[in-house]
Amino acid sequence: MAELDLDKHPIAAETDIASQVPIIDIASLLSDAHSADANKAIQAIAGACQTWGFFQVVNHGISDDLIENVWAQTRHLFALPAEQKSRILRSKENPWGFYNNELTKNQRDKKEVFDFTREGIDPIYSQRNRWPVGQEAFKTVMMDYYQACTKLSLNLLKAFCLGLNLPAEYMHTNFVDHHTGFVRLNYYPVRDPLTDSTVNHQPQADLGVHHHTDAGALTVLMQDEVGGLQVYRKGYWHDIPPVPGAMVINTGDMMQVWSNDVYQAAIHRVLAMDASDRYSIPFFFNPSAKSQISPLPTVVSEQNPARYRAIEWARFRGARTDGDFADYGTEVQISQFRLT
Ligand code: OGA
Ligand code: NI
């Protein structure tokens, strides 16, 4: 099947900087999205979204202190005894918490994860976060990080809008106050976390994360210095090298639908670790539950009609999560909503 063959495509040889995912300074975008310097950053972002669906940002406004604390708490969490992690285990009804048996496209990934969202009852699954017991600092640091990522994402959203010739805050109503973004802590150990497990699981986990697109609008990802994240483009897998202090940004399925395929949701994956453990922390910036996603006015015309019918975010996300948790058949994809 073509889908599965994608992970067998070759890895691109290291080449010149021009053929790599760009690193973009967004200080000007954060201070005044309508300045001339900001416009340069916006054009660079729009260009990256049309070619790679990936770019890295520096001067993104998230403080070094907070970032250091987030890494420390993340390492601490995964180092907890298995018994403590099993007390915050995700379930079919409630996707928040710890998990080490995730499937991407129905194949097992070699990793452990911890997912959390805003506090309270979430509007998609009607569930609450699970927090590790007796780790008060963990929750405080993680919620601070959640807020910082939300702020950065709203700024990036302005660039996406301006890049599509829309007013800067055109998409904000789909997110402000009610967005369903969530943070995932990823731990990719060298040793398969299910080595000694007695639960029924698929034997082989030959990748950290099998190839996929992220379902939402955009992803803000912090990775450590190990590397292993790759983006697929034109027959090759390209490394996204760790850049100290940078955040990796990629577009998701909903951005592809809104932009009517102008911005591509990037196909990416993570190699299985064989030398050192790796940690990464994506923040998935997702619309509010009831958001109806369909191609925006400036990208639709008589010559270029809408390519997708409207998608209700909560339904799309709910269906995707079921596929990640267990093999409930084919994972939902935006291609199922294509009109042409
Ligand atoms: C993800 C993902 C990349 C990484 O969790 O969806 O693509 O570098 N992670 O861990
Ligand atoms: Ni991803």
Coordinates of C-alpha atoms and ligand atoms in Angstrom, one line a residue:
M1 CA 0.0 0.0 0.0
A2 CA 1.4 3.4 -1.0
E3 CA 0.6 4.9 2.4
L4 CA 2.8 2.4 4.3
D5 CA 5.6 2.6 1.7
L6 CA 6.2 6.3 2.6
D7 CA 8.3 5.3 5.6
K8 CA 10.5 3.3 3.3
H9 CA 11.5 6.3 1.1
P10 CA 15.2 7.5 1.4
I11 CA 16.5 10.1 3.8
A12 CA 17.9 13.1 1.9
A13 CA 21.6 13.6 2.1
E14 CA 22.8 16.6 4.1
T15 CA 22.7 19.5 1.6
D16 CA 23.1 23.3 1.6
I17 CA 21.2 25.5 4.0
A18 CA 18.9 26.7 1.2
S19 CA 17.4 23.3 0.9
Q20 CA 16.6 23.0 4.6
V21 CA 13.6 24.1 6.6
P22 CA 14.1 27.9 7.2
I23 CA 14.9 29.5 10.6
I24 CA 12.8 32.7 11.0
D25 CA 13.3 35.5 13.5
I26 CA 9.8 36.6 14.6
A27 CA 10.7 39.4 17.1
S28 CA 9.2 41.9 14.8
L29 CA 6.0 39.9 14.3
L30 CA 5.5 39.8 18.1
S31 CA 6.1 43.6 18.6
D32 CA 4.1 44.9 15.6
A33 CA 2.6 42.5 13.0
H34 CA 2.1 45.4 10.6
S35 CA 5.7 46.7 10.5
A36 CA 7.9 46.3 7.4
D37 CA 10.2 43.9 9.3
A38 CA 7.2 41.8 10.4
N39 CA 6.2 41.6 6.7
K40 CA 9.5 39.9 5.9
A41 CA 8.9 37.3 8.6
I42 CA 5.3 36.8 7.4
Q43 CA 6.5 36.2 3.8
A44 CA 9.1 33.8 5.0
I45 CA 6.5 31.9 7.0
A46 CA 4.0 31.8 4.1
G47 CA 6.8 30.6 1.8
A48 CA 7.8 27.9 4.3
C49 CA 4.2 26.7 4.7
Q50 CA 3.8 26.4 0.9
T51 CA 7.0 24.3 0.5
W52 CA 7.7 22.4 3.7
G53 CA 4.8 22.9 6.0
F54 CA 7.6 23.3 8.6
F55 CA 9.9 26.1 9.8
Q56 CA 11.7 27.0 13.0
V57 CA 11.3 30.3 14.9
V58 CA 13.8 32.2 17.1
N59 CA 13.0 35.2 19.4
H60 CA 9.6 33.6 20.0
G61 CA 9.0 35.2 23.4
I62 CA 8.9 32.1 25.6
S63 CA 11.4 32.7 28.4
D64 CA 14.5 30.5 28.9
D65 CA 13.5 30.1 32.6
L66 CA 10.2 28.6 31.7
I67 CA 11.7 26.3 29.1
E68 CA 14.3 25.0 31.5
N69 CA 11.6 24.3 34.1
V70 CA 9.5 22.5 31.5
W71 CA 12.4 20.2 30.5
A72 CA 13.2 19.4 34.1
Q73 CA 9.6 18.5 35.0
T74 CA 9.3 16.4 31.8
R75 CA 12.4 14.4 32.6
H76 CA 11.2 14.0 36.2
L77 CA 7.8 12.7 35.1
F78 CA 9.0 10.0 32.8
A79 CA 11.6 8.9 35.4
L80 CA 8.8 8.1 37.9
P81 CA 8.4 4.4 38.7
A82 CA 6.1 2.6 36.2
E83 CA 3.6 2.0 39.0
Q84 CA 3.2 5.8 39.5
K85 CA 2.8 6.4 35.8
S86 CA 0.2 3.7 35.6
R87 CA -2.0 5.6 38.1
I88 CA -2.4 8.4 35.5
L89 CA -3.0 6.1 32.6
R90 CA -5.1 7.3 29.7
S91 CA -8.3 5.4 28.9
K92 CA -10.6 5.1 26.0
E93 CA -13.0 7.6 27.5
N94 CA -10.4 10.0 28.8
P95 CA -7.4 10.7 26.5
W96 CA -5.6 12.9 29.1
G97 CA -2.6 11.4 31.0
F98 CA 0.1 8.9 30.5
Y99 CA 0.4 6.3 27.7
N100 CA 3.0 4.0 26.3
N101 CA 1.2 2.0 23.7
E102 CA 0.1 4.6 21.1
L103 CA -0.7 3.8 17.5
T104 CA -0.1 6.0 14.5
K105 CA -1.9 4.7 11.5
N106 CA -2.5 1.5 13.5
Q107 CA 1.2 0.9 14.0
R108 CA 2.8 1.0 17.5
D109 CA 5.2 3.9 18.2
K110 CA 8.3 3.5 20.4
K111 CA 7.6 6.2 22.9
E112 CA 5.9 7.2 26.1
V113 CA 3.6 10.3 26.2
F114 CA 1.8 12.5 28.7
D115 CA -1.1 14.7 27.4
F116 CA -2.8 17.6 29.1
T117 CA -5.1 20.4 28.1
R118 CA -6.6 23.5 29.9
E119 CA -8.0 22.9 33.3
G120 CA -11.7 22.0 33.8
I121 CA -13.9 19.8 31.8
D122 CA -12.7 19.7 28.2
P123 CA -15.4 20.4 25.5
I124 CA -14.5 17.4 23.2
Y125 CA -14.4 14.4 25.5
S126 CA -16.0 16.0 28.6
Q127 CA -13.1 14.8 30.7
R128 CA -10.5 16.3 33.0
N129 CA -6.7 16.3 33.1
R130 CA -4.9 13.6 35.1
W131 CA -2.0 14.9 37.1
P132 CA 0.7 12.9 38.8
V133 CA 0.0 12.8 42.5
G134 CA 2.2 14.9 44.8
Q135 CA 3.9 16.8 42.0
E136 CA 2.4 20.3 42.5
A137 CA 5.3 22.1 40.7
F138 CA 4.7 19.9 37.7
K139 CA 1.2 21.2 37.2
T140 CA 2.1 24.9 37.8
V141 CA 5.0 24.8 35.3
M142 CA 3.0 22.9 32.7
M143 CA 0.0 25.3 32.8
D144 CA 2.4 28.3 32.5
Y145 CA 3.8 26.7 29.4
Y146 CA 0.4 26.0 28.0
Q147 CA -0.4 29.8 28.3
A148 CA 2.9 30.8 26.7
C149 CA 2.3 28.4 23.8
T150 CA -1.2 29.8 23.3
K151 CA 0.1 33.3 23.1
L152 CA 2.8 32.4 20.6
S153 CA 0.3 30.4 18.5
L154 CA -2.1 33.4 18.3
N155 CA 0.8 35.5 17.0
L156 CA 1.7 32.9 14.5
L157 CA -1.9 32.7 13.4
K158 CA -1.7 36.4 12.5
A159 CA 1.2 35.6 10.2
F160 CA -0.8 32.8 8.5
C161 CA -3.7 35.2 8.0
L162 CA -1.7 38.1 6.7
G163 CA 0.1 35.6 4.4
L164 CA -3.3 34.7 2.9
N165 CA -4.2 38.4 2.5
L166 CA -6.7 38.3 5.3
P167 CA -6.9 40.7 8.3
A168 CA -4.4 39.6 11.0
E169 CA -7.0 38.4 13.4
Y170 CA -9.4 36.9 10.9
M171 CA -9.1 33.4 12.3
H172 CA -9.0 34.4 16.0
T173 CA -12.7 33.8 16.7
N174 CA -12.1 30.1 16.0
F175 CA -9.7 30.0 18.9
V176 CA -9.9 32.8 21.4
D177 CA -11.3 31.7 24.8
H178 CA -12.3 28.2 23.7
H179 CA -9.5 26.7 21.8
T180 CA -8.9 23.0 22.4
G181 CA -5.1 23.1 22.2
F182 CA -3.1 20.5 24.2
V183 CA 0.5 19.8 25.2
R184 CA 2.1 16.4 24.7
L185 CA 5.3 15.4 26.5
N186 CA 7.1 12.8 24.4
Y187 CA 9.7 10.5 25.7
Y188 CA 11.5 8.3 23.1
P189 CA 13.6 5.8 25.0
V190 CA 16.3 3.6 23.4
R191 CA 14.8 0.7 25.3
D192 CA 11.3 -0.3 24.1
P193 CA 9.0 0.8 27.0
L194 CA 6.9 -2.4 26.5
T195 CA 9.9 -4.8 26.7
D196 CA 8.7 -6.3 30.0
S197 CA 5.0 -5.6 29.6
T198 CA 2.5 -8.3 29.9
V199 CA -0.3 -6.3 28.2
N200 CA -1.3 -7.3 24.7
H201 CA 0.6 -5.1 22.3
Q202 CA 2.0 -5.1 18.8
P203 CA 5.5 -6.6 18.9
Q204 CA 7.4 -4.2 16.6
A205 CA 7.8 -0.5 17.1
D206 CA 10.3 0.4 14.4
L207 CA 9.8 4.2 14.6
G208 CA 9.4 6.7 17.4
V209 CA 6.3 8.0 15.6
H210 CA 5.1 6.7 12.3
H211 CA 4.4 9.2 9.5
H212 CA 1.4 11.4 10.0
T213 CA 0.1 14.9 9.8
D214 CA -1.0 16.8 12.9
A215 CA -4.8 17.2 12.9
G216 CA -5.2 20.8 14.1
A217 CA -4.2 24.3 12.9
L218 CA -0.5 24.5 13.9
T219 CA 2.0 22.8 16.2
V220 CA 4.7 24.5 18.3
L221 CA 7.3 21.9 19.1
M222 CA 10.3 22.1 21.4
Q223 CA 12.9 19.3 20.9
D224 CA 16.0 18.5 22.8
E225 CA 19.5 18.2 21.2
V226 CA 19.2 14.5 20.1
G227 CA 17.3 14.9 16.7
G228 CA 15.3 12.3 14.8
L229 CA 12.3 14.4 13.6
Q230 CA 11.9 14.3 9.8
V231 CA 9.6 15.9 7.3
Y232 CA 8.6 14.3 4.0
R233 CA 9.0 16.2 0.8
K234 CA 9.2 15.1 -2.8
G235 CA 10.2 11.5 -2.3
Y236 CA 12.7 12.2 0.6
W237 CA 12.8 12.4 4.3
H238 CA 14.5 15.6 5.5
D239 CA 15.9 16.0 9.0
I240 CA 14.7 18.9 11.2
P241 CA 17.9 19.5 13.0
P242 CA 17.8 20.7 16.7
V243 CA 18.5 24.5 16.9
P244 CA 19.3 25.7 20.4
G245 CA 16.5 28.1 21.6
A246 CA 14.3 27.6 18.5
M247 CA 10.8 26.2 18.4
V248 CA 9.8 24.0 15.4
I249 CA 6.4 25.0 13.8
N250 CA 4.4 23.0 11.5
T251 CA 1.0 23.3 9.9
G252 CA -1.8 20.8 10.5
D253 CA -4.8 19.4 8.7
M254 CA -7.2 22.3 9.6
M255 CA -4.7 24.9 8.2
Q256 CA -4.6 22.9 4.9
V257 CA -8.4 23.0 4.7
W258 CA -8.7 26.7 5.7
S259 CA -6.1 27.7 3.1
N260 CA -7.6 25.4 0.4
D261 CA -4.3 23.5 0.0
V262 CA -2.1 26.7 -0.2
Y263 CA -0.5 25.7 3.1
Q264 CA 0.2 22.0 3.2
A265 CA -0.2 19.9 6.4
A266 CA 3.3 18.5 6.6
I267 CA 3.9 14.7 6.7
H268 CA 6.4 14.0 9.4
R269 CA 7.8 11.2 11.6
V270 CA 10.3 10.5 14.3
L271 CA 13.0 7.8 14.0
A272 CA 13.3 5.2 16.8
M273 CA 16.1 6.0 19.2
D274 CA 19.0 3.6 19.2
A275 CA 21.8 5.6 20.9
S276 CA 20.3 8.1 23.3
D277 CA 16.9 8.8 24.8
R278 CA 15.0 11.8 23.3
Y279 CA 12.4 14.2 24.6
S280 CA 10.2 16.5 22.7
I281 CA 7.2 18.7 23.6
P282 CA 4.6 19.6 21.0
F283 CA 1.8 22.0 21.7
F284 CA -1.1 21.3 19.3
F285 CA -3.0 24.5 18.7
N286 CA -6.5 23.4 17.9
P287 CA -9.8 25.3 17.1
S288 CA -12.7 25.5 19.5
A289 CA -14.9 22.4 19.6
K290 CA -17.8 23.8 17.5
S291 CA -15.6 25.5 14.9
Q292 CA -16.6 24.7 11.4
I293 CA -13.5 24.6 9.2
S294 CA -13.8 25.4 5.5
P295 CA -11.7 27.2 2.9
L296 CA -11.4 30.9 3.6
P297 CA -12.7 33.6 1.2
T298 CA -9.4 34.9 -0.2
V299 CA -8.3 31.4 -1.3
V300 CA -11.6 30.5 -3.0
S301 CA -12.7 31.9 -6.4
E302 CA -14.7 30.8 -9.4
Q303 CA -11.5 29.4 -11.0
N304 CA -10.4 27.9 -7.7
P305 CA -13.4 26.6 -5.9
A306 CA -13.4 25.2 -2.3
R307 CA -11.8 21.8 -2.3
Y308 CA -13.3 20.7 1.1
R309 CA -16.7 20.6 2.7
A310 CA -16.9 22.0 6.2
I311 CA -15.4 20.0 9.0
E312 CA -16.6 20.3 12.6
W313 CA -13.5 20.3 14.7
A314 CA -14.8 18.3 17.7
R315 CA -16.0 15.5 15.4
F316 CA -12.8 15.3 13.4
R317 CA -10.6 15.3 16.5
G318 CA -12.7 12.8 18.3
A319 CA -12.4 10.3 15.4
R320 CA -8.6 10.8 15.1
T321 CA -8.1 10.2 18.9
D322 CA -10.0 6.9 18.7
G323 CA -7.6 5.7 16.0
D324 CA -4.5 6.7 18.1
F325 CA -5.7 4.8 21.1
A326 CA -6.5 1.4 19.5
D327 CA -7.1 -0.1 16.2
Y328 CA -10.6 1.0 15.4
G329 CA -10.2 0.8 11.7
T330 CA -8.9 3.5 9.4
E331 CA -7.9 6.8 10.9
V332 CA -10.0 9.8 9.8
Q333 CA -8.2 12.1 7.2
I334 CA -9.1 15.3 5.6
S335 CA -9.1 13.5 2.2
Q336 CA -12.5 12.1 3.3
F337 CA -13.8 15.7 3.2
R338 CA -12.4 16.6 -0.3
L339 CA -14.8 17.8 -2.9
T340 CA -12.6 17.8 -5.9
Ligands
OGA1 C1 3.9 14.4 17.3 C2 5.2 14.6 16.6 C3 7.5 15.1 16.7 C4 8.6 15.0 17.7 O1 3.9 14.2 18.6 O2 2.8 14.6 16.7 O3 5.2 14.7 15.4 O4 9.7 15.5 17.3 N1 6.3 14.7 17.3 O5 8.5 14.4 18.7
NI2 NI 3.2 15.2 14.7

